[in-house]
């Protein structure tokens, strides 16, 4: 039953966030089933959940793409945003958090804080919204509620405080104590719970947990603190008020136990969402800037005001075809109306609107302030852009998509599919803004920049399933360069006499090494017209062309000065072409004698790593021929900067994850070129020769 007369104040937008396998999708499934959005209780294991529906998700049993599903509970519309837990899909975690008003951070009861938890937590903290903690899979062996929360408190540096205390753990999990009212509840099969006396064995623990909750509540509210310190007893409503302020101020993280599969603690989660989470109105006015300026613009969160909406996802996976998923922050989005895309500075007509639930969609008459829904894919607008009114422009904060960490070369198995791959990648990039495609013409490769291996796997699979293109991956070629170490003078003489008009060009060129990064310099030192003026540019051109393919391994030559200091010509047979060839010959012959060397690109790497892993990361960087440049502290992290040869960094993100239990991240940028050590240079030369021969025989 849809909430009658939906207002922003009865909407809750919550992003479920945690590392892979904690049970977010399973929890969403149980909440949807309990709220009667679905009629069957699906399982991730069986590929039957409402939110993991794409083939890539079903066979991997993981969430790949942010899923949205609304439910209604006690006259409140709760929009669940189920984010992926794998770091490879962090773009969708960030997008989900951007449009949520609160986060549910899940911790597996048997494992506590796991590999990957801190990365997710950092994103949640960056977003800065209030966080509730759900301790999941409480019915499983080794579940330990209090231990999981203590671990979270010490590892994440934030106080995790129970709102309810479990009655039994593991296979004995059967109920909970609501710490506000100190009433006990035993679970029923359908997700509800019945009031029951507190079992004596939990009484002491529950009392202690209540003490911590009351402390936290009192600290969050001055009036309550005064009463509490004065020895007064706080009422249930007062504690609730204090808990809510502490939660909204982010002074602590309230926590609940739950088990999704057996439907235990489900009503408690839903009830808590309704009373505890902020409505869009509670989040205060919507803020943005006037496009092109830094001038702040504010809009009230109400349906009858100016429009401000953010496109947070583009999806083609639903039954519904291509959709632009939108969060409306202010005003109302109405089908058939023209809106203004303030990010792209162009008008956009809104077509049909929908409420989306997993892969299903239902027509929506409109989308009001605070709500989340979708429009038929907008033609001119993309993920991260703001929709508003032309006469009241506002630019909302964009989605802070992360930098890519991985680069692979991608190519088609069948040459005829080249164009299909291009358009398929274009579409997938529209759906996943963390993906970048870059055609490197000098390396003759299409490079895919992404967040991780798993994401690339999924892309390869989607290209095949949706666009019928078989692709293969390869290591990106390294853009080696060549240069010279010694000065050398060389003559280039081109003479051909084949009857009729001949060809004649003769030059003397001095090649000199230049400082790294200088590129190429041509100097005209001709005096007395030994080479006529009009042929000199042709000599330069010939040298530049010859420099495209160095004499060692065919890589471009850099950091060379070529001085043309002498030559001779023939009044009839000389031509631009003949001088160009002579210039090129002088370079090729000269370079061989000028101590040619191979250069490799050196990259500046910045690794953000928890302090415990600093030693293993720096050791590993050194083993990759890296030089540590420096280190600096950033909260719980250490940031290590190093220069490392690009050739050593293929799939570094994957390696770094295994080295640090998924707790580090890195970014790279080109720094400079350096000479390759001899033993590596030989390999590069041999490989280049083999590639050349293979190409010639192909
Ligand atoms: N016994 C038990 N197992 C559960 C429960 N919830 C989830 N699981 C199991 O945990 C696995 C992971 O659950 P998901 O719901 O896919 O976890 P997730 O957090 O959505 O994972 P990602 O989408 O990859 O981030 C599933 O295969 C389930 O078998 C639960 O309440 N009880
Ligand atoms: Mg999931």
XYZ file of C-alpha atoms and ligand atoms in Angstrom:
731
model
C 0.000 0.000 0.000
C 1.621 3.252 -1.032
C 2.042 5.826 1.701
C -0.894 8.173 1.298
C -0.020 11.766 0.601
C 3.735 11.145 0.623
C 5.687 14.048 2.097
C 9.464 14.479 2.433
C 9.067 14.047 6.189
C 7.934 10.450 5.779
C 10.750 9.337 3.521
C 13.991 7.662 4.694
C 16.908 7.057 2.318
C 19.399 4.553 3.654
C 22.499 3.104 2.012
C 23.484 -0.404 3.103
C 27.291 -0.402 3.173
C 29.882 -2.979 4.187
C 32.441 -5.320 2.693
C 31.450 -8.195 0.449
C 29.491 -11.042 1.980
C 28.285 -9.305 5.115
C 24.690 -9.812 4.094
C 23.424 -6.456 2.758
C 21.492 -7.884 -0.174
C 20.113 -10.677 2.009
C 19.039 -8.138 4.609
C 17.354 -5.954 1.988
C 15.600 -9.082 0.725
C 14.228 -9.866 4.207
C 13.139 -6.270 4.805
C 11.324 -6.207 1.438
C 9.686 -9.543 2.135
C 8.584 -8.494 5.601
C 7.150 -5.237 4.223
C 5.294 -7.308 1.610
C 7.018 -5.684 -1.347
C 7.912 -9.193 -2.470
C 5.924 -12.373 -2.034
C 8.864 -14.736 -1.834
C 11.925 -14.684 0.369
C 14.795 -14.962 -2.110
C 18.347 -16.076 -1.433
C 21.660 -14.845 -2.811
C 22.854 -18.455 -2.925
C 19.971 -19.378 -5.200
C 20.139 -16.243 -7.329
C 16.593 -15.299 -6.399
C 16.921 -11.965 -4.587
C 15.171 -8.809 -5.705
C 18.394 -6.816 -5.820
C 21.105 -9.095 -7.256
C 19.378 -9.831 -10.540
C 21.872 -9.367 -13.360
C 23.482 -12.571 -14.692
C 26.895 -11.242 -13.623
C 25.613 -10.893 -10.047
C 23.709 -14.152 -9.952
C 26.508 -16.489 -10.917
C 29.117 -14.671 -8.811
C 26.738 -14.327 -5.836
C 27.813 -10.756 -5.285
C 26.389 -7.298 -5.854
C 27.992 -5.552 -8.805
C 25.640 -2.623 -9.206
C 23.913 -0.279 -6.783
C 20.332 -1.508 -6.282
C 17.351 0.561 -5.206
C 14.226 -0.791 -3.568
C 11.578 1.159 -1.676
C 9.372 -0.309 1.035
C 6.678 1.084 3.263
C 6.598 0.606 6.989
C 4.447 2.445 9.500
C 3.379 5.112 7.000
C 6.979 5.785 6.069
C 8.632 5.165 2.733
C 12.087 3.658 3.202
C 14.297 3.701 0.094
C 16.924 0.999 0.468
C 20.123 1.588 -1.491
C 21.998 -1.713 -1.619
C 25.630 -0.994 -2.458
C 28.291 -3.460 -3.622
C 30.850 -4.534 -1.007
C 33.726 -5.389 -3.337
C 36.247 -2.581 -3.632
C 36.149 -2.948 -7.423
C 32.661 -1.481 -7.448
C 33.360 1.363 -5.035
C 31.940 3.819 -7.586
C 28.456 2.529 -6.854
C 29.068 2.637 -3.093
C 30.026 6.296 -3.381
C 27.013 7.032 -5.612
C 24.642 5.273 -3.181
C 26.060 7.165 -0.217
C 25.825 10.481 -2.040
C 22.039 10.207 -2.363
C 21.345 8.535 0.990
C 20.637 10.500 4.154
C 22.102 7.812 6.422
C 24.189 4.660 6.149
C 23.625 1.215 7.616
C 27.105 -0.166 8.211
C 26.890 -3.956 8.452
C 29.252 -6.162 10.431
C 29.131 -9.952 10.244
C 28.547 -11.190 13.803
C 31.034 -14.049 13.530
C 33.819 -12.057 11.870
C 33.638 -8.519 13.247
C 35.685 -5.955 11.336
C 37.000 -7.701 8.233
C 39.328 -7.009 5.348
C 37.635 -4.283 3.406
C 35.620 -2.902 6.359
C 37.916 0.084 6.809
C 37.764 1.051 3.148
C 33.972 1.084 3.294
C 34.037 2.908 6.620
C 36.301 5.592 5.137
C 33.799 6.207 2.356
C 30.987 6.432 4.892
C 32.977 8.908 6.982
C 33.834 10.950 3.903
C 30.138 11.191 3.143
C 29.601 12.435 6.676
C 26.068 11.110 7.183
C 24.758 9.478 10.390
C 25.504 5.754 10.643
C 23.591 2.897 12.206
C 25.328 -0.453 12.605
C 23.600 -3.760 11.863
C 25.340 -6.836 13.217
C 24.284 -9.483 10.693
C 24.050 -13.276 10.498
C 23.544 -13.462 14.266
C 22.218 -17.051 14.050
C 25.466 -18.371 12.603
C 28.107 -20.258 14.550
C 30.646 -18.067 16.418
C 28.364 -15.009 16.328
C 29.559 -12.587 19.027
C 27.610 -9.335 19.141
C 29.465 -7.434 21.883
C 32.859 -8.555 20.596
C 32.029 -7.360 17.074
C 31.049 -3.921 18.414
C 34.102 -3.656 20.688
C 36.292 -4.510 17.697
C 34.575 -1.858 15.592
C 35.013 0.745 18.334
C 38.715 0.095 18.659
C 39.471 -0.339 14.950
C 37.368 2.485 13.547
C 37.822 5.035 16.296
C 34.094 5.636 16.774
C 31.916 4.461 19.669
C 29.552 1.630 18.667
C 26.713 1.398 21.212
C 23.971 -1.290 21.213
C 20.353 -0.171 20.892
C 19.233 -3.733 21.473
C 20.996 -6.692 23.043
C 20.673 -10.207 21.625
C 19.024 -13.010 23.583
C 21.312 -15.899 22.716
C 23.910 -15.925 19.952
C 24.648 -18.346 17.129
C 22.117 -21.144 17.063
C 20.697 -19.885 20.378
C 19.835 -16.462 18.938
C 16.098 -16.202 19.541
C 15.251 -12.696 20.663
C 16.492 -9.339 21.805
C 16.240 -6.868 24.629
C 15.166 -3.411 23.547
C 17.574 -1.275 25.599
C 15.337 1.809 25.499
C 12.399 0.123 27.202
C 14.360 -2.807 28.712
C 11.661 -5.107 27.374
C 12.497 -8.554 26.056
C 11.194 -9.890 22.724
C 11.277 -13.359 21.217
C 11.257 -13.716 17.434
C 8.388 -15.123 15.433
C 8.977 -16.819 12.087
C 7.657 -13.942 9.997
C 10.201 -11.366 11.197
C 8.050 -9.950 13.994
C 8.726 -10.402 17.729
C 6.582 -10.975 20.799
C 7.200 -9.401 24.157
C 8.547 -11.881 26.700
C 10.238 -11.731 30.106
C 13.993 -11.172 30.083
C 15.832 -14.486 30.462
C 17.932 -14.221 33.667
C 21.178 -15.088 31.848
C 21.103 -11.905 29.721
C 19.928 -9.540 32.428
C 23.371 -8.429 33.649
C 24.752 -7.888 30.140
C 21.607 -6.051 29.066
C 21.783 -3.766 32.120
C 25.400 -2.950 31.349
C 24.578 -2.257 27.707
C 21.685 -0.049 28.730
C 24.044 1.913 30.970
C 26.291 2.603 27.976
C 23.316 3.628 25.853
C 21.946 6.009 28.485
C 25.400 7.540 28.918
C 25.691 8.083 25.183
C 22.169 9.512 24.983
C 22.710 11.901 27.885
C 26.002 13.151 26.474
C 24.284 14.065 23.228
C 21.735 16.403 24.770
C 22.615 19.137 27.304
C 19.225 19.149 29.037
C 19.314 15.379 29.441
C 22.891 15.472 30.677
C 21.975 17.967 33.362
C 19.071 15.832 34.519
C 21.152 12.678 34.369
C 24.085 14.164 36.313
C 21.637 15.502 38.869
C 20.688 11.889 39.576
C 17.370 12.003 37.712
C 16.015 8.908 35.949
C 15.615 9.422 32.187
C 12.325 8.268 30.672
C 12.193 5.970 27.651
C 11.233 8.945 25.480
C 14.091 11.040 26.842
C 16.658 8.325 26.147
C 15.183 7.919 22.659
C 15.540 11.670 22.087
C 19.157 11.615 23.267
C 19.977 8.566 21.144
C 18.547 10.275 18.093
C 20.524 13.470 18.670
C 23.725 11.509 19.263
C 23.078 9.509 16.117
C 22.316 12.588 14.007
C 25.380 14.422 15.409
C 27.478 11.348 14.680
C 28.750 11.226 18.232
C 28.181 7.461 18.328
C 26.935 4.589 16.169
C 23.861 2.781 17.522
C 23.803 -0.935 16.760
C 21.241 -3.739 16.374
C 21.548 -7.526 16.030
C 19.798 -9.193 13.082
C 19.680 -12.452 11.125
C 18.204 -12.097 7.686
C 17.830 -15.700 6.576
C 15.760 -16.831 9.561
C 13.949 -13.423 9.610
C 15.126 -12.582 13.139
C 15.124 -8.999 14.330
C 13.588 -7.724 11.088
C 10.778 -5.676 12.664
C 13.252 -4.083 15.002
C 15.392 -2.925 12.116
C 12.383 -1.508 10.261
C 10.948 0.208 13.347
C 14.346 1.688 14.139
C 14.737 2.983 10.579
C 11.439 4.819 10.948
C 12.097 6.562 14.279
C 15.847 6.975 14.173
C 16.872 7.828 10.618
C 16.673 11.433 9.477
C 14.015 12.320 6.937
C 15.206 14.516 4.055
C 13.707 17.461 5.951
C 15.811 16.657 9.016
C 18.905 16.935 6.824
C 18.280 20.660 6.435
C 18.063 22.796 3.305
C 19.629 21.540 0.109
C 22.842 23.359 -0.670
C 24.620 23.851 -3.952
C 26.296 26.599 -5.912
C 25.220 28.882 -8.694
C 26.699 27.315 -11.854
C 30.016 28.835 -12.844
C 30.453 30.547 -9.480
C 31.179 29.645 -5.874
C 28.082 31.472 -4.723
C 26.121 29.271 -2.345
C 22.490 28.502 -3.178
C 20.037 26.986 -0.690
C 16.679 25.400 -1.331
C 14.104 24.192 1.176
C 13.255 20.487 1.083
C 9.683 20.807 -0.073
C 7.720 19.533 -3.057
C 6.316 22.948 -3.934
C 9.560 24.810 -4.447
C 12.328 25.038 -6.999
C 13.730 21.806 -8.376
C 17.121 20.315 -7.515
C 17.770 16.683 -8.481
C 20.878 14.574 -8.982
C 21.342 11.738 -11.487
C 23.195 9.118 -9.479
C 23.182 6.119 -11.773
C 22.482 5.137 -15.353
C 21.259 1.619 -15.770
C 20.332 -0.673 -18.627
C 19.948 -3.816 -16.593
C 16.328 -3.607 -15.537
C 13.303 -4.957 -17.418
C 12.586 -1.318 -17.968
C 15.268 -0.571 -20.526
C 17.643 2.321 -20.080
C 17.016 4.425 -16.983
C 18.499 7.481 -15.338
C 18.201 6.985 -11.582
C 17.490 10.247 -9.840
C 17.328 11.577 -6.294
C 15.137 14.633 -6.016
C 16.464 16.937 -3.314
C 14.014 19.840 -3.688
C 10.853 20.559 -5.694
C 9.087 17.921 -7.751
C 10.124 16.164 -10.929
C 7.182 15.876 -13.318
C 6.963 13.775 -16.506
C 6.753 15.651 -19.791
C 8.319 18.795 -18.381
C 11.470 20.473 -19.538
C 14.202 20.884 -16.929
C 17.641 22.490 -16.987
C 20.795 20.405 -16.716
C 22.972 22.861 -14.816
C 26.103 20.708 -15.164
C 25.938 20.472 -18.963
C 24.154 23.818 -19.414
C 21.402 22.455 -21.589
C 17.692 21.750 -21.497
C 16.380 18.231 -21.052
C 12.869 16.911 -21.451
C 11.768 14.513 -18.738
C 9.913 11.500 -20.113
C 8.131 8.877 -18.069
C 9.045 8.559 -14.402
C 9.225 5.383 -12.374
C 9.564 3.987 -8.907
C 12.203 1.304 -9.254
C 12.422 -1.829 -7.141
C 15.363 -4.011 -8.153
C 14.737 -4.874 -11.772
C 11.035 -3.966 -11.598
C 9.557 -0.556 -12.224
C 6.201 1.069 -11.673
C 4.956 4.284 -13.254
C 5.312 7.263 -10.944
C 3.068 10.301 -11.377
C 5.965 12.421 -10.138
C 8.960 12.297 -7.812
C 8.845 14.646 -4.859
C 11.604 16.260 -2.836
C 13.444 13.615 -0.810
C 12.408 10.687 -2.996
C 14.433 8.423 -5.236
C 13.235 7.083 -8.581
C 14.088 6.934 -12.255
C 13.328 8.518 -15.595
C 13.527 6.958 -19.040
C 17.214 7.486 -19.866
C 17.774 11.174 -20.424
C 19.312 11.981 -23.755
C 21.645 14.785 -22.828
C 22.260 14.120 -19.140
C 24.639 11.810 -17.378
C 25.466 10.375 -13.961
C 26.558 13.026 -11.493
C 24.749 15.907 -13.185
C 22.210 18.244 -11.616
C 18.722 18.881 -12.941
C 16.988 22.103 -11.932
C 14.966 25.000 -13.364
C 16.532 27.269 -15.957
C 15.451 30.377 -14.099
C 16.686 29.034 -10.779
C 19.959 27.270 -11.556
C 21.733 25.279 -8.868
C 24.632 22.869 -9.073
C 24.582 20.116 -6.457
C 27.760 18.595 -5.081
C 28.836 15.947 -7.627
C 29.494 12.307 -6.800
C 33.136 11.893 -5.718
C 33.952 8.936 -7.959
C 37.384 7.520 -7.154
C 40.434 7.578 -9.330
C 41.176 4.403 -11.361
C 43.737 1.981 -9.965
C 44.169 -0.483 -12.811
C 44.964 -0.342 -16.503
C 44.661 -3.201 -18.989
C 44.763 -3.388 -22.757
C 41.591 -4.705 -24.363
C 41.223 -5.970 -27.909
C 38.687 -7.856 -29.996
C 39.201 -11.471 -30.996
C 37.581 -10.723 -34.311
C 38.764 -7.566 -36.089
C 35.272 -6.978 -37.491
C 33.989 -6.388 -33.937
C 36.160 -3.336 -33.356
C 33.328 -0.859 -33.745
C 30.950 -2.929 -31.619
C 33.530 -2.992 -28.829
C 33.833 0.779 -29.035
C 30.118 1.386 -28.726
C 29.724 -1.310 -26.048
C 32.460 0.259 -23.945
C 30.904 3.666 -24.436
C 27.617 2.389 -23.068
C 29.229 0.565 -20.152
C 31.151 3.691 -19.288
C 27.902 5.607 -19.187
C 26.688 3.057 -16.624
C 29.935 3.012 -14.646
C 31.754 6.335 -14.471
C 34.763 4.742 -12.756
C 35.573 3.129 -16.089
C 37.725 5.014 -18.599
C 38.574 4.025 -22.127
C 41.618 5.474 -23.786
C 42.903 4.680 -27.252
C 46.678 5.020 -27.266
C 47.642 5.493 -30.880
C 51.376 5.386 -30.234
C 51.092 2.019 -28.483
C 48.344 0.784 -30.847
C 46.241 -0.334 -27.907
C 42.870 0.430 -26.383
C 43.391 0.834 -22.673
C 40.757 0.219 -20.074
C 41.222 2.069 -16.816
C 39.202 0.652 -13.960
C 39.154 0.019 -10.236
C 39.962 -3.687 -10.084
C 40.234 -7.069 -11.803
C 36.768 -8.195 -10.866
C 35.252 -5.085 -12.384
C 37.195 -5.754 -15.605
C 35.963 -9.387 -15.609
C 32.403 -8.151 -15.341
C 32.962 -5.703 -18.206
C 34.313 -8.477 -20.422
C 31.274 -10.589 -19.610
C 28.842 -7.756 -20.251
C 30.477 -6.964 -23.607
C 29.787 -10.533 -24.610
C 26.282 -10.881 -23.183
C 24.900 -7.508 -24.137
C 26.873 -6.511 -27.196
C 27.962 -9.877 -28.609
C 31.647 -8.922 -28.594
C 34.382 -11.335 -27.547
C 37.306 -9.438 -26.148
C 40.666 -10.359 -24.739
C 42.874 -8.584 -22.276
C 46.576 -8.002 -22.320
C 49.266 -6.211 -20.415
C 49.478 -2.634 -21.641
C 52.594 -1.956 -23.672
C 55.107 0.227 -21.914
C 55.899 3.481 -23.728
C 59.672 3.048 -23.663
C 61.837 5.729 -25.208
C 65.357 5.821 -26.572
C 68.039 8.433 -26.308
C 71.794 8.879 -26.860
C 74.586 9.378 -24.375
C 77.404 10.787 -26.546
C 77.837 13.510 -29.135
C 78.554 12.281 -32.607
C 78.958 13.907 -36.031
C 77.717 12.051 -39.060
C 77.316 12.579 -42.727
C 74.123 11.551 -44.497
C 74.490 11.408 -48.227
C 71.690 10.403 -50.552
C 72.616 10.037 -54.185
C 70.727 8.204 -56.898
C 71.371 8.328 -60.566
C 68.787 6.288 -62.427
C 68.642 8.004 -65.782
C 66.824 11.264 -66.197
C 66.837 13.520 -63.154
C 68.746 12.097 -60.203
C 68.454 12.656 -56.466
C 71.116 14.339 -54.412
C 71.232 15.473 -50.804
C 74.245 15.631 -48.535
C 74.279 16.764 -44.904
C 76.599 16.769 -41.920
C 74.791 16.546 -38.661
C 76.031 16.619 -35.084
C 73.869 14.728 -32.571
C 74.138 15.728 -28.916
C 72.406 14.340 -25.835
C 70.058 16.767 -24.046
C 68.814 16.936 -20.464
C 66.008 14.499 -19.613
C 62.608 15.900 -20.562
C 63.990 18.364 -23.160
C 62.545 16.544 -26.178
C 64.127 17.527 -29.512
C 66.026 20.570 -30.696
C 67.128 21.326 -34.236
C 69.898 23.845 -34.815
C 70.726 25.356 -38.174
C 74.457 26.119 -38.237
C 74.832 26.401 -42.001
C 76.961 29.271 -43.155
C 77.823 30.091 -46.734
C 74.903 28.202 -48.246
C 76.418 24.690 -48.306
C 72.815 23.549 -47.855
C 70.347 25.956 -49.463
C 67.800 27.585 -47.081
C 64.790 25.997 -48.747
C 66.085 22.457 -48.079
C 66.854 22.931 -44.382
C 63.308 22.275 -43.102
C 63.345 19.031 -45.092
C 66.509 17.935 -43.272
C 64.800 18.588 -39.928
C 61.735 16.672 -41.067
C 63.885 13.699 -42.083
C 65.557 13.624 -38.680
C 62.243 13.886 -36.833
C 60.796 11.032 -38.855
C 63.830 8.872 -38.173
C 63.464 9.607 -34.466
C 60.020 7.965 -34.425
C 61.779 4.617 -34.495
C 64.947 4.369 -32.489
C 67.860 2.173 -33.491
C 67.759 -0.102 -30.434
C 64.207 -1.386 -30.198
C 62.177 0.910 -32.441
C 60.905 3.208 -29.649
C 60.692 6.975 -30.183
C 63.914 8.849 -29.519
C 63.907 11.831 -27.155
C 66.250 14.387 -25.613
C 68.467 14.935 -28.615
C 69.853 18.065 -30.252
C 70.605 17.756 -33.988
C 72.799 20.480 -35.432
C 73.076 20.715 -39.202
C 76.513 22.245 -39.728
C 77.532 21.391 -43.274
C 76.522 19.695 -46.496
C 76.496 20.021 -50.267
C 73.934 20.128 -53.058
C 73.445 19.751 -56.753
C 71.719 22.456 -58.759
C 69.663 19.989 -60.809
C 69.362 16.778 -58.758
C 68.780 18.183 -55.258
C 65.230 18.202 -53.898
C 63.413 18.400 -50.561
C 62.870 14.671 -50.672
C 66.584 13.973 -51.227
C 67.545 16.209 -48.257
C 64.886 14.616 -46.085
C 66.339 11.188 -46.804
C 69.866 12.475 -46.191
C 68.789 13.941 -42.806
C 67.167 10.669 -41.831
C 70.263 8.682 -42.852
C 72.564 10.949 -40.851
C 70.411 10.432 -37.768
C 70.100 6.653 -38.087
C 73.784 6.132 -38.669
C 74.790 8.689 -36.073
C 72.487 7.325 -33.344
C 74.077 3.877 -33.585
C 77.424 5.380 -32.654
C 76.145 7.845 -30.065
C 75.774 5.328 -27.221
C 72.046 4.691 -27.628
C 70.161 3.670 -24.480
C 66.627 2.664 -23.559
C 64.568 4.793 -21.194
C 61.601 3.600 -19.181
C 58.747 5.629 -17.723
C 58.921 6.177 -13.984
C 55.673 6.726 -12.170
C 55.060 8.533 -8.912
C 53.001 6.204 -6.743
C 51.095 7.302 -3.685
C 49.975 4.454 -1.453
C 47.543 5.068 1.399
C 47.980 2.273 3.858
C 47.074 1.471 7.492
C 50.132 1.915 9.667
C 50.570 -1.823 10.387
C 51.271 -2.468 6.723
C 53.825 0.263 6.051
C 56.779 -2.123 6.301
C 55.417 -4.687 3.882
C 54.346 -2.045 1.358
C 57.676 -0.173 1.359
C 59.582 -3.484 1.185
C 57.486 -4.544 -1.760
C 57.957 -1.203 -3.531
C 61.721 -1.536 -3.137
C 61.602 -5.023 -4.613
C 59.855 -3.463 -7.598
C 62.906 -1.225 -8.166
C 61.062 1.601 -6.420
C 62.624 4.505 -4.551
C 60.757 5.752 -1.500
C 60.412 9.534 -1.664
C 58.716 10.168 1.634
C 55.908 9.380 4.043
C 53.237 11.357 5.800
C 50.497 10.646 8.308
C 46.813 10.984 7.399
C 44.604 9.916 10.298
C 44.776 6.135 10.689
C 46.804 5.939 7.497
C 50.309 6.513 6.323
C 50.791 7.883 2.830
C 53.886 6.531 1.125
C 55.252 8.268 -1.963
C 57.653 6.464 -4.264
C 59.099 6.488 -7.756
C 58.583 3.126 -9.425
C 59.154 1.971 -13.022
C 55.802 1.677 -14.796
C 56.765 -1.777 -16.055
C 56.705 -3.067 -12.454
C 53.228 -1.797 -11.694
C 50.996 -3.972 -13.828
C 48.039 -5.057 -11.656
C 49.572 -3.340 -8.641
C 46.106 -2.716 -7.162
C 45.424 -6.452 -7.023
C 48.823 -7.109 -5.523
C 48.417 -4.297 -2.993
C 45.077 -5.668 -1.883
C 46.506 -9.092 -1.165
C 49.434 -7.499 0.612
C 47.252 -5.407 2.915
C 44.045 -7.454 3.271
C 42.344 -4.961 1.007
C 43.093 -2.046 3.297
C 45.291 0.107 1.081
C 44.617 2.200 -1.979
C 46.929 3.867 -4.431
C 47.152 6.330 -7.250
C 49.788 6.950 -9.849
C 50.953 9.713 -12.118
C 53.688 9.839 -14.717
C 56.864 11.402 -13.380
C 59.808 11.128 -15.794
C 61.961 8.818 -17.903
C 65.053 7.027 -16.647
C 67.611 4.698 -18.158
C 66.666 1.028 -17.860
C 69.194 -1.170 -16.094
C 71.095 -3.275 -18.612
C 69.585 -6.667 -17.715
C 66.049 -5.330 -18.299
C 67.040 -3.413 -21.428
C 68.177 -6.596 -23.127
C 64.786 -8.177 -22.519
C 62.961 -5.173 -23.944
C 65.119 -5.206 -27.072
C 64.576 -8.940 -27.622
C 60.851 -8.592 -27.120
C 60.598 -5.632 -29.483
C 62.453 -7.596 -32.160
C 60.155 -10.581 -31.708
C 57.077 -8.354 -31.978
C 58.414 -6.725 -35.125
C 59.070 -10.096 -36.726
C 55.630 -11.352 -35.712
C 54.045 -8.274 -37.255
C 56.041 -8.661 -40.436
C 55.005 -12.271 -40.868
C 51.342 -11.611 -39.999
N 23.257 -18.043 7.689
C 23.096 -16.849 7.151
N 23.765 -16.558 6.041
C 23.572 -15.347 5.505
C 22.720 -14.390 6.083
N 22.761 -13.281 5.338
C 23.609 -13.539 4.325
N 24.104 -14.775 4.418
C 25.090 -15.417 3.546
O 26.116 -14.526 3.261
C 26.403 -14.496 1.868
C 26.552 -13.048 1.450
O 25.316 -12.413 1.549
P 24.949 -11.158 0.658
O 23.619 -10.722 1.092
O 25.164 -11.433 -0.776
O 26.094 -10.163 1.132
P 26.389 -8.715 0.593
O 26.813 -7.935 1.754
O 25.237 -8.217 -0.176
O 27.628 -8.971 -0.388
P 28.116 -8.016 -1.610
O 26.935 -7.692 -2.382
O 29.096 -8.791 -2.384
O 28.735 -6.840 -0.972
C 25.230 -15.149 1.174
O 25.674 -16.070 0.247
C 24.512 -15.854 2.257
O 24.745 -17.230 2.135
C 22.041 -14.747 7.286
O 21.286 -13.981 7.883
N 22.272 -15.973 7.762
Mg 25.024 -7.547 -2.047
